[in-house]
Amino acid sequence: MGDSYSVRHEAALLLALLTFTVLPVISFAYILSDVTENPQRMWDPEKGMESILGRGVSPFGLENVTVTNQTAQLGTNAFLHCHVRNMADKQVSWIRRRDYHILTSGLHTYSRDERFSVVRAEDADDWALQIRFLQKRDEGAYECQVSTKTGRYGYLVNLKVVVPRAAITGPADRHVQSGSTISLVCTIQGGLTPPQFIFWFHNNKMINYDQSRGGITVTMDQTDLTTSRLTIKEAGLKDSGNYSCSANNIIPSYVNVFVSEGDKTAAIQRLGSGSSSLSQSCSGTHLPLFVFLYLVLSAVTLSMVT
């Protein structure tokens, strides 16, 4: 009886020993096997590469894998470049990070917005995402991504959209006299590409080529900043109103011009100065003569009456 109990006790101890020593080894081997079959992505933007739990990088590679910044102007065509080597049968996808929407995969577009497409020359390693007629809402992060057996590889492009604006120098309200010259100067600020034309409007009517009015000239200078000057000769009352300058995909600038018939205040002042001079002439040394003439005329008038 004692021997049987001793055997069972030793068997229990051996089973416990196996449980606490062999089982963890088996479990670790199973986990390692699962990691090998389904590796997790570990993105290291500092190193510019992707390692799978310390196993290094697969033969597949990306160029410029760090986060990049790109600036483009409103209304232009933007190209976000993605250079991929050793593609084999893999697919390159572009994803908009704002809503994680897949825009393209391979050469196919998966967006209802027809402005998005992939541009790639034959046998080239650049899979560029093209965004036509760029809008302000297109600003944000875009990810170029490739899925492989060892994980997903990719990098981000942060796109900034700049919107140039026009600025008419001087005050917002202008007062000019009839017959004088109206001169307005407009400068385009904050753009990456200068506009070819700047358009001037009078009360929402373009006047760059207004032949009916006459006396209107528009000149441009692109030496430093893009500048346009509007000149209107012999201004009349009809030239009063709102003036604006703008170009394609540029925020316009506005001023109000008021044309008056002349400086009536100055005329009133001149009239007032004449009256004061008359009063002055009737005072001082000229007062006795004025009184003498008045008495003479009064006497003559009374003699004729009697």
Coordinates of C-alpha atoms in Angstrom, one line a residue:
M1 CA 0.0 0.0 0.0
G2 CA 2.8 2.4 0.9
D3 CA 4.7 1.6 -2.2
S4 CA 1.7 2.3 -4.4
Y5 CA 1.1 5.6 -2.8
S6 CA 4.8 6.5 -3.3
V7 CA 4.6 5.7 -7.0
R8 CA 1.5 7.8 -7.5
H9 CA 3.1 10.7 -5.6
E10 CA 6.2 10.6 -7.7
A11 CA 4.1 10.5 -10.9
A12 CA 2.2 13.5 -9.7
L13 CA 5.4 15.4 -9.1
L14 CA 6.7 14.5 -12.5
L15 CA 3.5 15.7 -14.2
A16 CA 3.7 19.0 -12.4
L17 CA 7.3 19.4 -13.4
L18 CA 6.4 18.8 -17.0
T19 CA 3.6 21.2 -16.8
F20 CA 5.7 24.1 -15.5
T21 CA 8.8 23.4 -17.7
V22 CA 7.8 21.8 -21.0
L23 CA 4.5 23.5 -21.6
P24 CA 5.9 27.1 -21.7
V25 CA 8.5 26.0 -24.2
I26 CA 5.8 24.4 -26.4
S27 CA 3.6 27.5 -26.1
F28 CA 6.5 29.8 -27.0
A29 CA 7.3 27.7 -30.0
Y30 CA 3.6 27.9 -31.1
I31 CA 3.6 31.7 -30.7
L32 CA 6.9 32.0 -32.7
S33 CA 5.4 29.8 -35.4
D34 CA 2.3 32.0 -35.6
V35 CA 4.4 35.1 -35.8
T36 CA 6.5 33.6 -38.6
E37 CA 3.3 32.9 -40.6
N38 CA 1.5 36.1 -39.8
P39 CA 4.1 38.8 -38.9
Q40 CA 3.0 42.1 -37.5
R41 CA 4.1 45.3 -39.1
M42 CA 6.6 47.4 -37.1
W43 CA 7.0 50.8 -38.8
D44 CA 10.1 52.8 -37.9
P45 CA 10.0 56.2 -39.5
E46 CA 13.5 57.1 -38.1
K47 CA 15.1 54.2 -39.9
G48 CA 13.0 54.5 -43.0
M49 CA 12.3 50.8 -43.1
E50 CA 10.0 48.1 -41.8
S51 CA 11.2 45.2 -39.6
I52 CA 9.2 42.1 -38.7
L53 CA 9.9 41.5 -35.1
G54 CA 13.6 42.0 -35.5
R55 CA 13.8 39.7 -38.6
G56 CA 15.0 42.5 -40.8
V57 CA 13.6 43.7 -44.1
S58 CA 12.3 41.5 -46.9
P59 CA 13.8 41.7 -50.5
F60 CA 10.9 44.1 -51.3
G61 CA 11.9 47.7 -50.8
L62 CA 10.6 51.3 -50.9
E63 CA 12.5 54.5 -51.7
N64 CA 11.9 57.7 -49.7
V65 CA 10.0 55.8 -47.1
T66 CA 10.0 58.6 -44.5
V67 CA 7.2 61.0 -44.2
T68 CA 7.4 63.7 -46.9
N69 CA 5.7 67.1 -47.3
Q70 CA 4.5 68.5 -50.5
T71 CA 2.9 71.9 -51.4
A72 CA 0.7 72.6 -54.4
Q73 CA -1.4 75.5 -55.6
L74 CA -5.2 75.6 -55.8
G75 CA -6.5 74.6 -59.2
T76 CA -3.3 73.0 -60.4
N77 CA -2.5 69.3 -61.0
A78 CA -0.7 67.6 -58.1
F79 CA 1.5 64.5 -58.4
L80 CA 2.3 62.5 -55.3
H81 CA 5.2 60.2 -56.1
C82 CA 5.7 56.7 -54.8
H83 CA 8.9 54.9 -55.9
V84 CA 8.6 51.1 -55.5
R85 CA 11.4 48.5 -56.3
N86 CA 11.1 44.7 -56.7
M87 CA 7.4 44.9 -57.4
A88 CA 6.9 41.4 -58.9
D89 CA 3.2 40.7 -58.7
K90 CA 2.4 43.1 -55.9
Q91 CA 0.0 46.0 -56.1
V92 CA 0.5 49.6 -55.1
S93 CA -2.4 51.3 -53.4
W94 CA -3.0 54.9 -52.5
I95 CA -5.1 55.6 -49.4
R96 CA -6.5 58.9 -48.2
R97 CA -5.8 58.9 -44.5
R98 CA -8.6 61.4 -43.6
D99 CA -11.2 58.7 -44.2
Y100 CA -9.0 55.7 -45.0
H101 CA -10.6 55.6 -48.5
I102 CA -8.8 53.5 -51.1
L103 CA -8.3 55.8 -54.0
T104 CA -6.4 53.5 -56.4
S105 CA -5.0 50.0 -56.5
G106 CA -2.6 49.2 -59.3
L107 CA -3.7 51.2 -62.3
H108 CA -7.4 51.0 -61.3
T109 CA -9.2 53.9 -59.6
Y110 CA -11.7 53.2 -56.8
S111 CA -13.1 56.7 -56.3
R112 CA -16.1 58.4 -57.8
D113 CA -14.1 61.6 -57.9
E114 CA -12.6 61.5 -61.4
R115 CA -9.9 63.9 -60.4
F116 CA -7.9 61.0 -58.9
S117 CA -5.8 58.6 -61.0
V118 CA -2.5 56.8 -61.1
V119 CA 0.2 57.9 -63.6
R120 CA 3.0 55.4 -64.3
A121 CA 5.3 55.0 -67.2
E122 CA 5.8 51.5 -68.6
D123 CA 8.3 49.5 -66.5
A124 CA 8.9 52.6 -64.3
D125 CA 9.1 52.3 -60.5
D126 CA 7.1 55.5 -59.8
W127 CA 3.4 55.1 -59.1
A128 CA 2.3 58.7 -58.9
L129 CA -1.1 59.7 -57.6
Q130 CA -2.5 62.5 -59.7
I131 CA -5.0 64.9 -58.3
R132 CA -6.4 67.2 -61.0
F133 CA -7.9 70.7 -60.4
L134 CA -6.7 70.7 -56.8
Q135 CA -9.1 71.9 -54.2
K136 CA -8.6 73.1 -50.6
R137 CA -10.4 70.1 -49.2
D138 CA -7.8 67.8 -50.9
E139 CA -5.3 68.9 -48.2
G140 CA -4.1 66.2 -45.9
A141 CA -2.1 62.9 -45.7
Y142 CA -2.0 60.2 -48.4
E143 CA -0.4 56.8 -47.9
C144 CA 1.3 54.8 -50.6
Q145 CA 1.0 51.2 -49.5
V146 CA 2.0 47.7 -50.7
S147 CA 0.8 44.5 -49.2
T148 CA 3.2 41.5 -49.1
K149 CA 3.3 38.1 -47.4
T150 CA 5.4 39.6 -44.7
G151 CA 3.2 42.7 -44.0
R152 CA 2.2 46.0 -45.4
Y153 CA 4.8 48.5 -46.5
G154 CA 4.2 52.2 -47.2
Y155 CA 4.9 55.9 -46.4
L156 CA 3.0 59.1 -46.0
V157 CA 2.9 62.2 -48.2
N158 CA 1.5 65.3 -46.4
L159 CA -0.1 67.5 -49.0
K160 CA -0.6 71.3 -48.4
V161 CA -2.8 73.3 -50.7
V162 CA -1.9 77.1 -50.9
V163 CA -4.6 79.6 -52.0
P164 CA -3.2 82.8 -53.5
R165 CA -5.1 86.1 -53.0
A166 CA -5.2 89.5 -54.7
A167 CA -4.6 92.7 -52.8
I168 CA -5.4 96.2 -54.1
T169 CA -3.1 98.7 -52.4
G170 CA -4.5 101.6 -50.5
P171 CA -7.8 102.3 -48.7
A172 CA -11.0 100.4 -49.4
D173 CA -12.8 103.6 -50.3
R174 CA -11.4 106.1 -52.9
H175 CA -12.7 109.6 -53.6
V176 CA -11.8 111.3 -56.9
Q177 CA -12.9 114.4 -58.7
S178 CA -14.7 114.3 -62.1
G179 CA -12.2 114.6 -64.9
S180 CA -9.3 113.2 -62.9
T181 CA -7.6 109.8 -63.4
I182 CA -8.4 106.7 -61.5
S183 CA -5.4 104.5 -60.8
L184 CA -5.6 101.2 -59.0
V185 CA -2.7 98.7 -58.3
C186 CA -3.4 95.0 -57.6
T187 CA -0.7 92.5 -56.3
I188 CA -1.0 88.7 -56.2
Q189 CA 0.3 87.3 -52.9
G190 CA 0.9 83.8 -51.6
G191 CA 1.0 81.9 -55.0
L192 CA 3.5 79.4 -56.2
T193 CA 2.9 80.0 -59.9
P194 CA 2.2 83.5 -61.2
P195 CA -1.0 84.0 -63.2
Q196 CA -0.8 84.8 -66.9
F197 CA -3.6 87.3 -66.7
I198 CA -5.2 89.5 -64.0
F199 CA -8.8 90.6 -64.7
W200 CA -10.4 93.9 -63.5
F201 CA -14.1 94.2 -62.9
H202 CA -16.3 97.3 -62.5
N203 CA -19.6 96.3 -60.8
N204 CA -19.0 92.7 -61.8
K205 CA -18.4 93.6 -65.5
M206 CA -14.9 92.9 -66.8
I207 CA -13.3 96.1 -68.1
N208 CA -9.9 94.9 -69.3
Y209 CA -10.9 95.2 -72.9
D210 CA -13.8 97.7 -72.6
Q211 CA -13.7 99.6 -75.9
S212 CA -17.0 101.3 -75.3
R213 CA -15.7 103.4 -72.4
G214 CA -12.3 104.2 -73.8
G215 CA -9.4 105.6 -71.8
I216 CA -8.9 102.3 -69.9
T217 CA -5.5 100.7 -69.8
V218 CA -4.3 97.6 -67.9
T219 CA -0.6 96.8 -67.5
M220 CA 1.2 93.9 -65.8
D221 CA 4.6 93.5 -64.1
Q222 CA 6.0 90.2 -63.1
T223 CA 9.5 91.3 -62.1
D224 CA 9.1 90.4 -58.4
L225 CA 5.5 90.0 -57.4
T226 CA 2.8 89.8 -60.1
T227 CA 1.3 93.3 -60.2
S228 CA -1.4 94.8 -62.4
R229 CA -2.3 98.5 -62.7
L230 CA -5.7 99.8 -63.9
T231 CA -5.8 103.3 -65.2
I232 CA -9.1 105.2 -66.1
K233 CA -8.7 108.6 -67.6
E234 CA -11.2 111.5 -67.5
A235 CA -13.3 109.9 -64.7
G236 CA -17.0 110.6 -64.7
L237 CA -19.9 110.0 -62.4
K238 CA -20.6 106.7 -64.2
D239 CA -17.1 105.4 -63.2
S240 CA -18.2 105.3 -59.6
G241 CA -18.8 101.9 -58.1
N242 CA -17.1 98.7 -56.9
Y243 CA -13.8 97.6 -58.5
S244 CA -12.1 94.2 -58.1
C245 CA -9.1 92.4 -59.4
S246 CA -8.7 88.6 -59.6
A247 CA -7.4 85.7 -61.6
N248 CA -8.2 82.0 -61.9
N249 CA -8.3 80.2 -58.5
I250 CA -7.3 83.4 -56.7
I251 CA -9.2 85.2 -54.0
P252 CA -10.3 88.6 -55.3
S253 CA -9.8 92.0 -53.8
Y254 CA -12.3 94.9 -53.8
V255 CA -12.4 98.7 -53.5
N256 CA -15.1 101.3 -53.8
V257 CA -14.5 104.4 -55.9
F258 CA -16.7 107.6 -55.6
V259 CA -16.5 110.2 -58.3
S260 CA -17.8 113.7 -57.5
E261 CA -18.4 116.7 -59.7
G262 CA -15.8 118.8 -57.9
D263 CA -14.8 120.2 -54.5
K264 CA -17.9 122.2 -53.5
T265 CA -16.5 122.8 -50.1
A266 CA -13.6 124.8 -51.6
A267 CA -16.1 126.8 -53.7
I268 CA -18.1 127.7 -50.6
Q269 CA -14.9 128.6 -48.8
R270 CA -13.9 130.9 -51.7
L271 CA -17.3 132.5 -51.6
G272 CA -17.0 133.1 -47.9
S273 CA -13.6 134.6 -48.2
G274 CA -15.0 137.1 -50.8
S275 CA -17.7 138.2 -48.4
S276 CA -15.3 138.7 -45.6
S277 CA -13.0 140.8 -47.8
L278 CA -16.1 143.0 -48.7
S279 CA -16.8 143.5 -45.1
Q280 CA -13.2 144.4 -44.4
S281 CA -13.3 147.0 -47.3
C282 CA -16.3 148.7 -45.6
S283 CA -14.4 149.0 -42.3
G284 CA -11.2 150.8 -41.2
T285 CA -10.0 153.6 -43.5
H286 CA -12.8 153.2 -46.1
L287 CA -15.7 153.7 -43.5
P288 CA -15.7 157.6 -43.6
L289 CA -15.9 157.7 -47.4
F290 CA -18.8 155.2 -47.3
V291 CA -20.7 157.4 -44.8
F292 CA -20.1 160.5 -46.8
L293 CA -21.5 158.9 -50.0
Y294 CA -24.5 157.7 -48.1
L295 CA -25.3 161.2 -46.7
V296 CA -25.0 162.8 -50.2
L297 CA -27.3 160.2 -51.8
S298 CA -29.9 160.7 -49.0
A299 CA -29.9 164.5 -49.4
V300 CA -30.4 164.3 -53.1
T301 CA -33.2 161.9 -52.7
L302 CA -35.0 164.2 -50.2
S303 CA -34.7 167.2 -52.4
M304 CA -36.3 165.4 -55.3
V305 CA -39.2 164.3 -53.2
T306 CA -40.0 167.8 -51.9

